[in-house]
Amino acid sequence: QVQLQESGPGLVKPSETLSLTCTVSGGSISSYYWSWIRQPPGKGLEWIGYIYYSGSTNYNPSLKSRVTISVDTSKNQFSLKLSSVTAADTAVYYCARDRVFGAGYYYYGMDVWGQGTTVTVSS
Amino acid sequence: EIVLTQSPGTLSLSPGERATLSCRASQSVSSSYLAWYQQKPGQAPRLLIYGASSRATGIPDRFSGSGSGTDFTLTISRLEPEDFAVYYCQQYGSSPPHTFGQGTKLEIK
């Protein structure tokens, strides 16, 4: 079955760029949307953005100016970059498969999630 | 932006009881675009329900979803010990495509 694994630095300095990668195993990255979601300590879930395997993206307006999501289909990976981080960006970051189909006409939920990776922003 | 408000914030029940969790949207949401997730401490969320009422693969039938428009409900018919967790509703829409409710914590009474 499809599995997702996040990877990247667990500690990022303020004002720097947070970079994470999600590796898809057990299936192809093609034909799906792939999301990044984060969860600050003790708080709820915040959707960051998603990318279609073809490269089209959509971001949360609250983060749009700082976020870039990219995909590498040859490696079955997609990545997140969040620039100019502050302590408010400290969170567990999850990647997930997002079952959007038919140009957004059909939605079947985020059915596969990575285990999450903790990123702390601190000097 | 559609805001999802979940209630109650915390629900205290005993195993065997029925749980009813509410998710209210600030604007009408297509029932096709409403999902529910369960999250246990230290774990990633797990998809329970999509399309407001369709159970995801492997989800027991004691979990059911209903609702339309701005009011949606997740019902757990008979609570098992493993059901005590935090539950989130989520909608897929236009801008932004995804928003989550703030969560309902289901705790053992």
PDB file of C-alpha atoms in Angstrom:
ATOM      1  CA  GLN A   1       0.000   0.000   0.000  1.00  0.00           C
ATOM      2  CA  VAL A   2       1.026   3.617  -0.477  1.00  0.00           C
ATOM      3  CA  GLN A   3       3.176   5.077   2.279  1.00  0.00           C
ATOM      4  CA  LEU A   4       4.469   8.596   2.800  1.00  0.00           C
ATOM      5  CA  GLN A   5       7.601   9.667   4.650  1.00  0.00           C
ATOM      6  CA  GLU A   6       8.558  13.227   5.508  1.00  0.00           C
ATOM      7  CA  SER A   7      12.214  14.179   5.808  1.00  0.00           C
ATOM      8  CA  GLY A   8      14.186  17.318   6.517  1.00  0.00           C
ATOM      9  CA  PRO A   9      15.866  19.337   9.255  1.00  0.00           C
ATOM     10  CA  GLY A  10      14.175  19.333  12.634  1.00  0.00           C
ATOM     11  CA  LEU A  11      15.614  22.700  13.590  1.00  0.00           C
ATOM     12  CA  VAL A  12      15.514  25.876  11.500  1.00  0.00           C
ATOM     13  CA  LYS A  13      16.756  29.314  12.485  1.00  0.00           C
ATOM     14  CA  PRO A  14      14.422  32.313  12.414  1.00  0.00           C
ATOM     15  CA  SER A  15      14.308  34.140   9.060  1.00  0.00           C
ATOM     16  CA  GLU A  16      15.674  31.077   7.223  1.00  0.00           C
ATOM     17  CA  THR A  17      13.848  28.708   4.891  1.00  0.00           C
ATOM     18  CA  LEU A  18      12.237  25.493   6.066  1.00  0.00           C
ATOM     19  CA  SER A  19      12.650  22.664   3.536  1.00  0.00           C
ATOM     20  CA  LEU A  20      10.914  19.302   3.730  1.00  0.00           C
ATOM     21  CA  THR A  21      10.509  16.405   1.330  1.00  0.00           C
ATOM     22  CA  CYS A  22       7.811  13.759   1.222  1.00  0.00           C
ATOM     23  CA  THR A  23       8.710  10.452  -0.405  1.00  0.00           C
ATOM     24  CA  VAL A  24       5.906   8.325  -1.827  1.00  0.00           C
ATOM     25  CA  SER A  25       6.478   4.567  -1.726  1.00  0.00           C
ATOM     26  CA  GLY A  26       4.310   1.620  -2.720  1.00  0.00           C
ATOM     27  CA  GLY A  27       2.593   3.560  -5.469  1.00  0.00           C
ATOM     28  CA  SER A  28       2.990   6.288  -8.052  1.00  0.00           C
ATOM     29  CA  ILE A  29       2.827   9.991  -7.415  1.00  0.00           C
ATOM     30  CA  SER A  30       0.968  10.356 -10.704  1.00  0.00           C
ATOM     31  CA  SER A  31      -2.732  11.135 -10.975  1.00  0.00           C
ATOM     32  CA  TYR A  32      -3.073  12.545  -7.464  1.00  0.00           C
ATOM     33  CA  TYR A  33      -2.892  15.789  -5.556  1.00  0.00           C
ATOM     34  CA  TRP A  34      -0.450  15.910  -2.645  1.00  0.00           C
ATOM     35  CA  SER A  35      -0.904  18.174   0.353  1.00  0.00           C
ATOM     36  CA  TRP A  36       1.169  19.607   3.161  1.00  0.00           C
ATOM     37  CA  ILE A  37      -0.564  20.184   6.501  1.00  0.00           C
ATOM     38  CA  ARG A  38       0.917  21.404   9.757  1.00  0.00           C
ATOM     39  CA  GLN A  39      -0.045  21.276  13.416  1.00  0.00           C
ATOM     40  CA  PRO A  40       1.491  23.633  15.989  1.00  0.00           C
ATOM     41  CA  PRO A  41       2.062  22.122  19.420  1.00  0.00           C
ATOM     42  CA  GLY A  42      -1.261  21.517  21.160  1.00  0.00           C
ATOM     43  CA  LYS A  43      -3.269  23.078  18.340  1.00  0.00           C
ATOM     44  CA  GLY A  44      -5.338  22.042  15.351  1.00  0.00           C
ATOM     45  CA  LEU A  45      -4.580  21.273  11.731  1.00  0.00           C
ATOM     46  CA  GLU A  46      -3.673  23.926   9.155  1.00  0.00           C
ATOM     47  CA  TRP A  47      -3.574  23.162   5.453  1.00  0.00           C
ATOM     48  CA  ILE A  48      -0.497  24.685   3.795  1.00  0.00           C
ATOM     49  CA  GLY A  49      -0.988  23.838   0.141  1.00  0.00           C
ATOM     50  CA  TYR A  50      -1.111  21.108  -2.452  1.00  0.00           C
ATOM     51  CA  ILE A  51       0.441  20.158  -5.753  1.00  0.00           C
ATOM     52  CA  TYR A  52      -0.862  18.035  -8.589  1.00  0.00           C
ATOM     53  CA  TYR A  53       1.599  15.540 -10.024  1.00  0.00           C
ATOM     54  CA  SER A  54       1.746  17.685 -13.161  1.00  0.00           C
ATOM     55  CA  GLY A  55       3.062  20.601 -11.101  1.00  0.00           C
ATOM     56  CA  SER A  56       0.042  22.862 -10.637  1.00  0.00           C
ATOM     57  CA  THR A  57      -0.259  24.222  -7.123  1.00  0.00           C
ATOM     58  CA  ASN A  58      -2.659  25.907  -4.738  1.00  0.00           C
ATOM     59  CA  TYR A  59      -1.667  27.499  -1.454  1.00  0.00           C
ATOM     60  CA  ASN A  60      -3.342  28.700   1.700  1.00  0.00           C
ATOM     61  CA  PRO A  61      -3.675  32.472   1.216  1.00  0.00           C
ATOM     62  CA  SER A  62      -2.377  33.042   4.745  1.00  0.00           C
ATOM     63  CA  LEU A  63       0.965  31.459   3.794  1.00  0.00           C
ATOM     64  CA  LYS A  64       1.029  31.983   0.040  1.00  0.00           C
ATOM     65  CA  SER A  65       3.734  34.651   0.014  1.00  0.00           C
ATOM     66  CA  ARG A  66       6.178  32.321   1.783  1.00  0.00           C
ATOM     67  CA  VAL A  67       5.324  28.865   0.419  1.00  0.00           C
ATOM     68  CA  THR A  68       6.601  26.905  -2.550  1.00  0.00           C
ATOM     69  CA  ILE A  69       5.597  23.300  -3.208  1.00  0.00           C
ATOM     70  CA  SER A  70       7.305  21.347  -5.976  1.00  0.00           C
ATOM     71  CA  VAL A  71       7.212  17.800  -7.320  1.00  0.00           C
ATOM     72  CA  ASP A  72       9.820  15.430  -8.709  1.00  0.00           C
ATOM     73  CA  THR A  73       7.975  12.588 -10.403  1.00  0.00           C
ATOM     74  CA  SER A  74      11.217  10.781 -11.271  1.00  0.00           C
ATOM     75  CA  LYS A  75      11.934  10.388  -7.565  1.00  0.00           C
ATOM     76  CA  ASN A  76       8.284  10.003  -6.506  1.00  0.00           C
ATOM     77  CA  GLN A  77       8.745  12.957  -4.167  1.00  0.00           C
ATOM     78  CA  PHE A  78       7.219  16.339  -3.490  1.00  0.00           C
ATOM     79  CA  SER A  79       8.691  19.113  -1.404  1.00  0.00           C
ATOM     80  CA  LEU A  80       7.784  22.095   0.737  1.00  0.00           C
ATOM     81  CA  LYS A  81       9.727  25.308   1.169  1.00  0.00           C
ATOM     82  CA  LEU A  82       8.577  27.903   3.686  1.00  0.00           C
ATOM     83  CA  SER A  83      10.642  31.074   3.764  1.00  0.00           C
ATOM     84  CA  SER A  84      11.268  33.679   6.448  1.00  0.00           C
ATOM     85  CA  VAL A  85      10.227  31.373   9.261  1.00  0.00           C
ATOM     86  CA  THR A  86       9.458  32.522  12.783  1.00  0.00           C
ATOM     87  CA  ALA A  87       8.662  30.708  16.002  1.00  0.00           C
ATOM     88  CA  ALA A  88       5.027  30.629  14.868  1.00  0.00           C
ATOM     89  CA  ASP A  89       6.035  28.133  12.180  1.00  0.00           C
ATOM     90  CA  THR A  90       7.100  25.591  14.791  1.00  0.00           C
ATOM     91  CA  ALA A  91       4.862  22.597  14.181  1.00  0.00           C
ATOM     92  CA  VAL A  92       4.540  18.984  13.159  1.00  0.00           C
ATOM     93  CA  TYR A  93       4.455  18.959   9.366  1.00  0.00           C
ATOM     94  CA  TYR A  94       2.505  16.237   7.585  1.00  0.00           C
ATOM     95  CA  CYS A  95       2.299  15.273   3.952  1.00  0.00           C
ATOM     96  CA  ALA A  96      -0.824  13.559   2.669  1.00  0.00           C
ATOM     97  CA  ARG A  97      -2.395  12.170  -0.479  1.00  0.00           C
ATOM     98  CA  ASP A  98      -5.320  14.348  -1.424  1.00  0.00           C
ATOM     99  CA  ARG A  99      -8.026  12.634  -3.448  1.00  0.00           C
ATOM    100  CA  VAL A 100      -9.263  15.443  -5.630  1.00  0.00           C
ATOM    101  CA  PHE A 101     -10.538  14.230  -8.982  1.00  0.00           C
ATOM    102  CA  GLY A 102     -12.313  15.533 -12.012  1.00  0.00           C
ATOM    103  CA  ALA A 103     -10.719  18.995 -11.874  1.00  0.00           C
ATOM    104  CA  GLY A 104     -12.046  19.414  -8.376  1.00  0.00           C
ATOM    105  CA  TYR A 105     -15.523  18.112  -8.995  1.00  0.00           C
ATOM    106  CA  TYR A 106     -14.992  15.044  -6.836  1.00  0.00           C
ATOM    107  CA  TYR A 107     -13.366  14.935  -3.406  1.00  0.00           C
ATOM    108  CA  TYR A 108     -12.683  11.808  -1.407  1.00  0.00           C
ATOM    109  CA  GLY A 109     -10.541  13.098   1.449  1.00  0.00           C
ATOM    110  CA  MET A 110      -6.892  12.842   2.450  1.00  0.00           C
ATOM    111  CA  ASP A 111      -6.581   9.093   2.770  1.00  0.00           C
ATOM    112  CA  VAL A 112      -2.842   8.490   3.246  1.00  0.00           C
ATOM    113  CA  TRP A 113      -0.704  10.494   5.641  1.00  0.00           C
ATOM    114  CA  GLY A 114       2.940  10.520   6.581  1.00  0.00           C
ATOM    115  CA  GLN A 115       3.841  10.056  10.224  1.00  0.00           C
ATOM    116  CA  GLY A 116       4.742  13.735  10.515  1.00  0.00           C
ATOM    117  CA  THR A 117       8.003  15.485  11.236  1.00  0.00           C
ATOM    118  CA  THR A 118       8.579  18.032  13.973  1.00  0.00           C
ATOM    119  CA  VAL A 119      10.160  21.304  12.919  1.00  0.00           C
ATOM    120  CA  THR A 120      11.289  23.769  15.547  1.00  0.00           C
ATOM    121  CA  VAL A 121      12.186  27.331  14.659  1.00  0.00           C
ATOM    122  CA  SER A 122      14.777  28.599  17.087  1.00  0.00           C
ATOM    123  CA  SER A 123      18.166  30.254  17.104  1.00  0.00           C
TER     124      SER A 123
ATOM    125  CA  GLU B   1     -13.015  31.665   3.433  1.00  0.00           C
ATOM    126  CA  ILE B   2     -15.339  29.081   4.926  1.00  0.00           C
ATOM    127  CA  VAL B   3     -14.893  28.704   8.679  1.00  0.00           C
ATOM    128  CA  LEU B   4     -15.781  25.402  10.300  1.00  0.00           C
ATOM    129  CA  THR B   5     -16.815  25.490  13.959  1.00  0.00           C
ATOM    130  CA  GLN B   6     -16.916  22.218  15.855  1.00  0.00           C
ATOM    131  CA  SER B   7     -18.857  21.580  19.033  1.00  0.00           C
ATOM    132  CA  PRO B   8     -18.492  20.695  21.736  1.00  0.00           C
ATOM    133  CA  GLY B   9     -14.836  21.446  22.311  1.00  0.00           C
ATOM    134  CA  THR B  10     -14.602  18.472  24.638  1.00  0.00           C
ATOM    135  CA  LEU B  11     -17.047  15.594  24.990  1.00  0.00           C
ATOM    136  CA  SER B  12     -16.828  13.291  28.019  1.00  0.00           C
ATOM    137  CA  LEU B  13     -18.511   9.924  27.564  1.00  0.00           C
ATOM    138  CA  SER B  14     -18.139   6.323  28.668  1.00  0.00           C
ATOM    139  CA  PRO B  15     -17.415   3.273  26.513  1.00  0.00           C
ATOM    140  CA  GLY B  16     -20.624   1.903  25.077  1.00  0.00           C
ATOM    141  CA  GLU B  17     -22.288   5.309  24.883  1.00  0.00           C
ATOM    142  CA  ARG B  18     -23.252   7.165  21.724  1.00  0.00           C
ATOM    143  CA  ALA B  19     -21.202  10.177  20.633  1.00  0.00           C
ATOM    144  CA  THR B  20     -22.539  13.009  18.504  1.00  0.00           C
ATOM    145  CA  LEU B  21     -20.049  15.576  17.202  1.00  0.00           C
ATOM    146  CA  SER B  22     -21.109  18.698  15.338  1.00  0.00           C
ATOM    147  CA  CYS B  23     -19.433  20.710  12.574  1.00  0.00           C
ATOM    148  CA  ARG B  24     -21.038  23.961  11.471  1.00  0.00           C
ATOM    149  CA  ALA B  25     -19.882  25.895   8.413  1.00  0.00           C
ATOM    150  CA  SER B  26     -19.998  29.674   8.004  1.00  0.00           C
ATOM    151  CA  GLN B  27     -21.340  29.180   4.470  1.00  0.00           C
ATOM    152  CA  SER B  28     -23.052  26.320   2.735  1.00  0.00           C
ATOM    153  CA  VAL B  29     -20.732  23.430   1.921  1.00  0.00           C
ATOM    154  CA  SER B  30     -21.474  20.776  -0.628  1.00  0.00           C
ATOM    155  CA  SER B  31     -21.892  17.526   1.252  1.00  0.00           C
ATOM    156  CA  SER B  32     -19.627  15.987  -1.377  1.00  0.00           C
ATOM    157  CA  TYR B  33     -16.779  18.049   0.023  1.00  0.00           C
ATOM    158  CA  LEU B  34     -17.018  17.397   3.784  1.00  0.00           C
ATOM    159  CA  ALA B  35     -14.679  14.949   5.519  1.00  0.00           C
ATOM    160  CA  TRP B  36     -13.974  13.804   9.072  1.00  0.00           C
ATOM    161  CA  TYR B  37     -10.650  12.689  10.585  1.00  0.00           C
ATOM    162  CA  GLN B  38      -9.620  11.035  13.832  1.00  0.00           C
ATOM    163  CA  GLN B  39      -6.312  11.866  15.479  1.00  0.00           C
ATOM    164  CA  LYS B  40      -4.784  10.059  18.426  1.00  0.00           C
ATOM    165  CA  PRO B  41      -1.873  11.508  20.445  1.00  0.00           C
ATOM    166  CA  GLY B  42       1.405  11.327  18.591  1.00  0.00           C
ATOM    167  CA  GLN B  43      -0.238  10.023  15.421  1.00  0.00           C
ATOM    168  CA  ALA B  44      -1.198  11.456  12.060  1.00  0.00           C
ATOM    169  CA  PRO B  45      -4.873  12.067  11.373  1.00  0.00           C
ATOM    170  CA  ARG B  46      -6.853   9.184   9.892  1.00  0.00           C
ATOM    171  CA  LEU B  47      -9.613   9.661   7.349  1.00  0.00           C
ATOM    172  CA  LEU B  48     -12.933   8.404   8.666  1.00  0.00           C
ATOM    173  CA  ILE B  49     -15.624   9.895   6.464  1.00  0.00           C
ATOM    174  CA  TYR B  50     -15.683  11.656   3.098  1.00  0.00           C
ATOM    175  CA  GLY B  51     -18.590  13.040   1.122  1.00  0.00           C
ATOM    176  CA  ALA B  52     -20.229  13.750   4.497  1.00  0.00           C
ATOM    177  CA  SER B  53     -21.441  10.156   4.880  1.00  0.00           C
ATOM    178  CA  SER B  54     -19.155   7.691   3.073  1.00  0.00           C
ATOM    179  CA  ARG B  55     -16.893   5.644   5.310  1.00  0.00           C
ATOM    180  CA  ALA B  56     -13.255   5.385   4.281  1.00  0.00           C
ATOM    181  CA  THR B  57     -11.672   2.005   3.728  1.00  0.00           C
ATOM    182  CA  GLY B  58     -11.450  -0.073   6.889  1.00  0.00           C
ATOM    183  CA  ILE B  59     -13.537   2.242   9.062  1.00  0.00           C
ATOM    184  CA  PRO B  60     -15.965   0.367  11.343  1.00  0.00           C
ATOM    185  CA  ASP B  61     -19.666   0.876  10.739  1.00  0.00           C
ATOM    186  CA  ARG B  62     -20.173   2.342  14.210  1.00  0.00           C
ATOM    187  CA  PHE B  63     -18.858   5.559  12.617  1.00  0.00           C
ATOM    188  CA  SER B  64     -21.397   7.434  10.532  1.00  0.00           C
ATOM    189  CA  GLY B  65     -21.636  10.897   9.052  1.00  0.00           C
ATOM    190  CA  SER B  66     -24.599  12.991   8.048  1.00  0.00           C
ATOM    191  CA  GLY B  67     -25.669  16.510   7.265  1.00  0.00           C
ATOM    192  CA  SER B  68     -25.907  19.060   4.521  1.00  0.00           C
ATOM    193  CA  GLY B  69     -25.622  22.765   3.892  1.00  0.00           C
ATOM    194  CA  THR B  70     -23.992  24.250   6.970  1.00  0.00           C
ATOM    195  CA  ASP B  71     -24.594  21.530   9.558  1.00  0.00           C
ATOM    196  CA  PHE B  72     -22.791  18.210   9.651  1.00  0.00           C
ATOM    197  CA  THR B  73     -22.600  15.474  12.260  1.00  0.00           C
ATOM    198  CA  LEU B  74     -20.263  12.615  13.055  1.00  0.00           C
ATOM    199  CA  THR B  75     -21.892   9.890  15.125  1.00  0.00           C
ATOM    200  CA  ILE B  76     -20.168   7.018  16.878  1.00  0.00           C
ATOM    201  CA  SER B  77     -22.909   4.582  17.768  1.00  0.00           C
ATOM    202  CA  ARG B  78     -21.224   2.678  20.592  1.00  0.00           C
ATOM    203  CA  LEU B  79     -17.911   3.966  21.835  1.00  0.00           C
ATOM    204  CA  GLU B  80     -14.999   1.583  21.997  1.00  0.00           C
ATOM    205  CA  PRO B  81     -11.926   2.394  24.132  1.00  0.00           C
ATOM    206  CA  GLU B  82      -9.891   3.105  20.996  1.00  0.00           C
ATOM    207  CA  ASP B  83     -12.356   5.782  19.833  1.00  0.00           C
ATOM    208  CA  PHE B  84     -11.247   8.328  22.415  1.00  0.00           C
ATOM    209  CA  ALA B  85      -9.303  10.846  20.369  1.00  0.00           C
ATOM    210  CA  VAL B  86      -9.592  14.252  18.705  1.00  0.00           C
ATOM    211  CA  TYR B  87     -11.909  14.562  15.714  1.00  0.00           C
ATOM    212  CA  TYR B  88     -11.650  17.158  12.947  1.00  0.00           C
ATOM    213  CA  CYS B  89     -14.023  18.080  10.191  1.00  0.00           C
ATOM    214  CA  GLN B  90     -12.611  19.435   6.953  1.00  0.00           C
ATOM    215  CA  GLN B  91     -14.088  20.988   3.856  1.00  0.00           C
ATOM    216  CA  TYR B  92     -12.786  21.144   0.326  1.00  0.00           C
ATOM    217  CA  GLY B  93     -13.705  24.345  -1.417  1.00  0.00           C
ATOM    218  CA  SER B  94     -12.424  27.216  -3.465  1.00  0.00           C
ATOM    219  CA  SER B  95     -10.270  29.633  -1.535  1.00  0.00           C
ATOM    220  CA  PRO B  96      -8.554  28.156   0.256  1.00  0.00           C
ATOM    221  CA  PRO B  97      -9.257  24.658  -1.030  1.00  0.00           C
ATOM    222  CA  HIS B  98      -9.056  23.155   2.423  1.00  0.00           C
ATOM    223  CA  THR B  99     -10.091  24.298   5.869  1.00  0.00           C
ATOM    224  CA  PHE B 100     -10.298  22.309   9.087  1.00  0.00           C
ATOM    225  CA  GLY B 101     -12.457  22.751  12.133  1.00  0.00           C
ATOM    226  CA  GLN B 102     -10.697  23.373  15.426  1.00  0.00           C
ATOM    227  CA  GLY B 103     -11.384  19.839  16.636  1.00  0.00           C
ATOM    228  CA  THR B 104     -13.480  18.056  19.247  1.00  0.00           C
ATOM    229  CA  LYS B 105     -11.713  16.085  21.938  1.00  0.00           C
ATOM    230  CA  LEU B 106     -13.576  12.934  22.881  1.00  0.00           C
ATOM    231  CA  GLU B 107     -12.436  11.862  26.330  1.00  0.00           C
ATOM    232  CA  ILE B 108     -13.304   9.029  28.671  1.00  0.00           C
ATOM    233  CA  LYS B 109     -15.698  10.016  31.430  1.00  0.00           C
TER     234      LYS B 109
END
